[in-house]
PDB file of C-alpha atoms in Angstrom:
ATOM      1  CA  UNK A   6      60.634 -21.347  77.705  1.00 92.00           C
ATOM      2  CA  UNK A   7      57.386 -21.556  79.664  1.00 95.00           C
ATOM      3  CA  UNK A   8      55.843 -22.780  83.108  1.00 96.00           C
ATOM      4  CA  UNK A   9      52.884 -23.150  84.775  1.00 96.00           C
ATOM      5  CA  UNK A  10      53.020 -21.542  87.878  1.00 97.00           C
ATOM      6  CA  UNK A  11      49.704 -21.000  90.220  1.00 97.00           C
ATOM      7  CA  UNK A  12      49.528 -17.922  91.459  1.00 96.00           C
ATOM      8  CA  UNK A  13      46.981 -16.519  94.342  1.00 94.00           C
ATOM      9  CA  UNK A  14      45.206 -19.962  93.874  1.00 94.00           C
ATOM     10  CA  UNK A  15      45.090 -19.541  89.601  1.00 96.00           C
ATOM     11  CA  UNK A  16      47.526 -21.758  87.375  1.00 97.00           C
ATOM     12  CA  UNK A  17      49.139 -19.291  84.807  1.00 97.00           C
ATOM     13  CA  UNK A  18      50.613 -20.396  81.719  1.00 97.00           C
ATOM     14  CA  UNK A  19      53.791 -17.697  81.677  1.00 97.00           C
ATOM     15  CA  UNK A  20      57.030 -17.100  79.795  1.00 96.00           C
ATOM     16  CA  UNK A  21      59.215 -14.158  79.721  1.00 95.00           C
ATOM     17  CA  UNK A  22      58.084 -10.335  79.322  1.00 96.00           C
ATOM     18  CA  UNK A  23      54.659 -11.774  79.643  1.00 97.00           C
ATOM     19  CA  UNK A  24      52.310  -9.809  81.728  1.00 97.00           C
ATOM     20  CA  UNK A  25      49.882 -11.424  83.495  1.00 97.00           C
ATOM     21  CA  UNK A  26      46.269  -9.695  85.847  1.00 97.00           C
ATOM     22  CA  UNK A  27      46.212 -12.503  89.140  1.00 97.00           C
ATOM     23  CA  UNK A  28      44.035 -12.065  92.133  1.00 97.00           C
ATOM     24  CA  UNK A  29      45.105  -9.004  94.232  1.00 97.00           C
ATOM     25  CA  UNK A  30      48.705  -9.077  96.226  1.00 96.00           C
ATOM     26  CA  UNK A  31      49.833  -7.406  99.223  1.00 96.00           C
ATOM     27  CA  UNK A  32      52.430  -6.240  97.616  1.00 96.00           C
ATOM     28  CA  UNK A  33      53.542  -2.810  96.816  1.00 96.00           C
ATOM     29  CA  UNK A  34      53.252  -0.666  93.203  1.00 96.00           C
ATOM     30  CA  UNK A  35      57.416  -1.878  91.579  1.00 96.00           C
ATOM     31  CA  UNK A  36      58.221  -4.468  93.662  1.00 97.00           C
ATOM     32  CA  UNK A  37      59.970  -7.432  92.509  1.00 97.00           C
ATOM     33  CA  UNK A  38      57.955 -11.043  94.336  1.00 97.00           C
ATOM     34  CA  UNK A  39      58.950 -14.412  93.386  1.00 96.00           C
ATOM     35  CA  UNK A  40      56.224 -17.708  93.130  1.00 96.00           C
ATOM     36  CA  UNK A  41      58.010 -21.106  94.004  1.00 95.00           C
ATOM     37  CA  UNK A  42      54.757 -23.553  93.189  1.00 95.00           C
ATOM     38  CA  UNK A  43      56.043 -24.306  89.659  1.00 96.00           C
ATOM     39  CA  UNK A  44      54.071 -26.740  88.343  1.00 95.00           C
ATOM     40  CA  UNK A  45      55.657 -27.563  84.814  1.00 95.00           C
ATOM     41  CA  UNK A  46      58.631 -26.910  83.088  1.00 95.00           C
ATOM     42  CA  UNK A  47      59.103 -26.435  79.307  1.00 94.00           C
ATOM     43  CA  UNK A  48      63.061 -25.458  78.275  1.00 90.00           C
ATOM     44  CA  UNK A  49      63.116 -25.289  74.442  1.00 90.00           C
ATOM     45  CA  UNK A  50      61.368 -29.306  74.735  1.00 90.00           C
ATOM     46  CA  UNK A  51      62.923 -30.684  77.579  1.00 92.00           C
ATOM     47  CA  UNK A  52      59.857 -30.575  80.662  1.00 93.00           C
ATOM     48  CA  UNK A  53      60.092 -31.295  83.726  1.00 92.00           C
ATOM     49  CA  UNK A  54      56.804 -32.176  86.045  1.00 93.00           C
ATOM     50  CA  UNK A  55      56.105 -31.493  90.037  1.00 90.00           C
ATOM     51  CA  UNK A  56      54.460 -33.450  91.838  1.00 90.00           C
ATOM     52  CA  UNK A  57      53.040 -31.109  92.959  1.00 91.00           C
ATOM     53  CA  UNK A  58      55.338 -28.775  92.042  1.00 94.00           C
ATOM     54  CA  UNK A  59      58.969 -28.289  91.155  1.00 94.00           C
ATOM     55  CA  UNK A  60      61.482 -28.283  93.814  1.00 93.00           C
ATOM     56  CA  UNK A  61      64.240 -25.361  92.793  1.00 93.00           C
ATOM     57  CA  UNK A  62      62.097 -23.828  90.580  1.00 95.00           C
ATOM     58  CA  UNK A  63      60.564 -20.140  90.678  1.00 95.00           C
ATOM     59  CA  UNK A  64      59.308 -17.579  88.813  1.00 96.00           C
ATOM     60  CA  UNK A  65      60.325 -14.158  89.066  1.00 97.00           C
ATOM     61  CA  UNK A  66      57.641 -11.538  88.652  1.00 97.00           C
ATOM     62  CA  UNK A  67      57.537  -7.133  88.923  1.00 97.00           C
ATOM     63  CA  UNK A  68      54.309  -5.823  90.425  1.00 97.00           C
ATOM     64  CA  UNK A  69      53.166  -2.556  87.506  1.00 97.00           C
ATOM     65  CA  UNK A  70      49.587  -1.935  88.809  1.00 97.00           C
ATOM     66  CA  UNK A  71      46.693  -2.586  91.406  1.00 97.00           C
ATOM     67  CA  UNK A  72      43.648  -2.428  89.143  1.00 97.00           C
ATOM     68  CA  UNK A  73      39.853  -2.955  89.657  1.00 98.00           C
ATOM     69  CA  UNK A  74      38.465  -5.411  86.506  1.00 97.00           C
ATOM     70  CA  UNK A  75      34.756  -5.026  84.789  1.00 97.00           C
ATOM     71  CA  UNK A  76      31.913  -5.182  86.076  1.00 97.00           C
ATOM     72  CA  UNK A  77      29.614  -8.030  86.160  1.00 98.00           C
ATOM     73  CA  UNK A  78      25.939  -7.737  86.679  1.00 98.00           C
ATOM     74  CA  UNK A  79      24.253 -10.582  88.591  1.00 97.00           C
ATOM     75  CA  UNK A  80      20.398 -10.356  88.042  1.00 98.00           C
ATOM     76  CA  UNK A  81      18.073 -12.634  89.781  1.00 98.00           C
ATOM     77  CA  UNK A  82      14.210 -13.147  88.488  1.00 98.00           C
ATOM     78  CA  UNK A  83      11.459 -15.061  89.673  1.00 98.00           C
ATOM     79  CA  UNK A  84       8.630 -15.749  86.470  1.00 97.00           C
ATOM     80  CA  UNK A  85       5.575 -14.406  87.097  1.00 97.00           C
ATOM     81  CA  UNK A  86       6.669 -13.213  91.119  1.00 97.00           C
ATOM     82  CA  UNK A  87       7.737 -10.449  90.661  1.00 97.00           C
ATOM     83  CA  UNK A  88      10.796 -10.907  92.205  1.00 98.00           C
ATOM     84  CA  UNK A  89      13.826  -9.225  90.755  1.00 98.00           C
ATOM     85  CA  UNK A  90      17.562  -8.507  91.811  1.00 98.00           C
ATOM     86  CA  UNK A  91      20.048  -7.016  89.987  1.00 98.00           C
ATOM     87  CA  UNK A  92      23.380  -6.732  91.924  1.00 98.00           C
ATOM     88  CA  UNK A  93      27.072  -5.771  90.105  1.00 97.00           C
ATOM     89  CA  UNK A  94      31.048  -7.056  91.332  1.00 98.00           C
ATOM     90  CA  UNK A  95      34.569  -5.587  90.371  1.00 98.00           C
ATOM     91  CA  UNK A  96      36.806  -7.663  91.233  1.00 97.00           C
ATOM     92  CA  UNK A  97      40.484  -6.882  92.883  1.00 98.00           C
ATOM     93  CA  UNK A  98      43.371  -7.240  90.473  1.00 97.00           C
ATOM     94  CA  UNK A  99      47.712  -6.413  90.165  1.00 97.00           C
ATOM     95  CA  UNK A 100      48.718  -6.720  86.964  1.00 98.00           C
ATOM     96  CA  UNK A 101      52.563  -8.239  87.499  1.00 97.00           C
ATOM     97  CA  UNK A 102      54.809  -8.660  84.455  1.00 98.00           C
ATOM     98  CA  UNK A 103      57.130 -11.862  84.424  1.00 97.00           C
ATOM     99  CA  UNK A 104      60.448 -10.911  84.793  1.00 97.00           C
ATOM    100  CA  UNK A 105      62.592 -14.471  84.413  1.00 95.00           C
ATOM    101  CA  UNK A 106      61.913 -18.143  85.128  1.00 95.00           C
ATOM    102  CA  UNK A 107      64.643 -20.033  87.270  1.00 94.00           C
ATOM    103  CA  UNK A 108      64.811 -23.852  86.801  1.00 88.00           C
ATOM    104  CA  UNK A 109      67.023 -24.837  89.670  1.00 75.00           C
ATOM    105  CA  UNK A 110      67.205 -22.751  92.379  1.00 51.00           C
ATOM    106  CA  UNK A 111      71.286 -23.056  92.571  1.00 42.00           C
ATOM    107  CA  UNK A 112      71.404 -20.768  95.837  1.00 48.00           C
ATOM    108  CA  UNK A 113      68.134 -23.129  97.303  1.00 44.00           C
ATOM    109  CA  UNK A 114      70.179 -25.999  96.628  1.00 40.00           C
ATOM    110  CA  UNK A 115      73.688 -24.847  97.850  1.00 42.00           C
ATOM    111  CA  UNK A 116      72.094 -23.990 100.833  1.00 43.00           C
ATOM    112  CA  UNK A 117      70.656 -27.693 101.812  1.00 46.00           C
ATOM    113  CA  UNK A 118      74.305 -29.032 100.641  1.00 49.00           C
ATOM    114  CA  UNK A 119      75.731 -26.732 103.045  1.00 50.00           C
ATOM    115  CA  UNK A 120      73.330 -28.208 105.280  1.00 50.00           C
ATOM    116  CA  UNK A 121      73.810 -31.360 104.587  1.00 51.00           C
ATOM    117  CA  UNK A 122      77.789 -31.478 105.041  1.00 53.00           C
ATOM    118  CA  UNK A 123      77.525 -30.071 108.672  1.00 51.00           C
ATOM    119  CA  UNK A 124      75.083 -32.443 109.416  1.00 51.00           C
ATOM    120  CA  UNK A 125      77.403 -35.047 108.609  1.00 53.00           C
ATOM    121  CA  UNK A 126      80.689 -33.622 110.071  1.00 54.00           C
ATOM    122  CA  UNK A 127      78.671 -33.072 113.492  1.00 54.00           C
ATOM    123  CA  UNK A 128      77.677 -36.880 112.896  1.00 56.00           C
ATOM    124  CA  UNK A 129      80.812 -37.921 112.647  1.00 55.00           C
ATOM    125  CA  UNK A 130      82.395 -35.790 115.433  1.00 54.00           C
ATOM    126  CA  UNK A 131      80.678 -37.988 118.080  1.00 58.00           C
ATOM    127  CA  UNK A 132      82.386 -41.321 116.495  1.00 57.00           C
ATOM    128  CA  UNK A 133      86.244 -39.439 116.500  1.00 56.00           C
ATOM    129  CA  UNK A 134      86.012 -39.259 119.575  1.00 57.00           C
ATOM    130  CA  UNK A 135      84.572 -42.632 120.993  1.00 59.00           C
ATOM    131  CA  UNK A 136      87.228 -43.789 118.548  1.00 60.00           C
ATOM    132  CA  UNK A 137      90.221 -42.151 120.344  1.00 60.00           C
ATOM    133  CA  UNK A 138      88.464 -43.397 123.350  1.00 61.00           C
ATOM    134  CA  UNK A 139      89.186 -46.575 122.458  1.00 60.00           C
ATOM    135  CA  UNK A 140      92.287 -46.529 121.295  1.00 60.00           C
ATOM    136  CA  UNK A 141      93.179 -44.704 124.553  1.00 63.00           C
ATOM    137  CA  UNK A 142      91.761 -47.498 126.466  1.00 65.00           C
ATOM    138  CA  UNK A 143      93.586 -50.033 124.941  1.00 64.00           C
ATOM    139  CA  UNK A 144      96.694 -48.655 125.238  1.00 66.00           C
ATOM    140  CA  UNK A 145      96.355 -48.219 129.162  1.00 57.00           C
TER     141      UNK A 145
END
């Protein structure tokens, strides 16, 4: 089972127990983080595409460490002008390990279903009161 998920503005193909370097996250080392923007989900040949994301799917991960990437040298030169600029950059990264991929968020679906049931009941309540009032008017 694998998923394509958007983490910190980049898309990654992840599977369980995979270590990934992503742009720096604000979470503490050792904390768990959940990514809800799952774009594609493959469950042993059963592929689900999102439009743009799959609703209810999530990827659970644990933050291992914060670190800096390798140095990238930026060198600028204009020939015959004596212009040379040398600059370096090290990207801030976070190493995470994927702990699990959830295909359908049972918790989210249950809360939405409960909310729908509550709204249906509240919508039916005034109708019942109106029906009782009409019944009483006809009996008088």
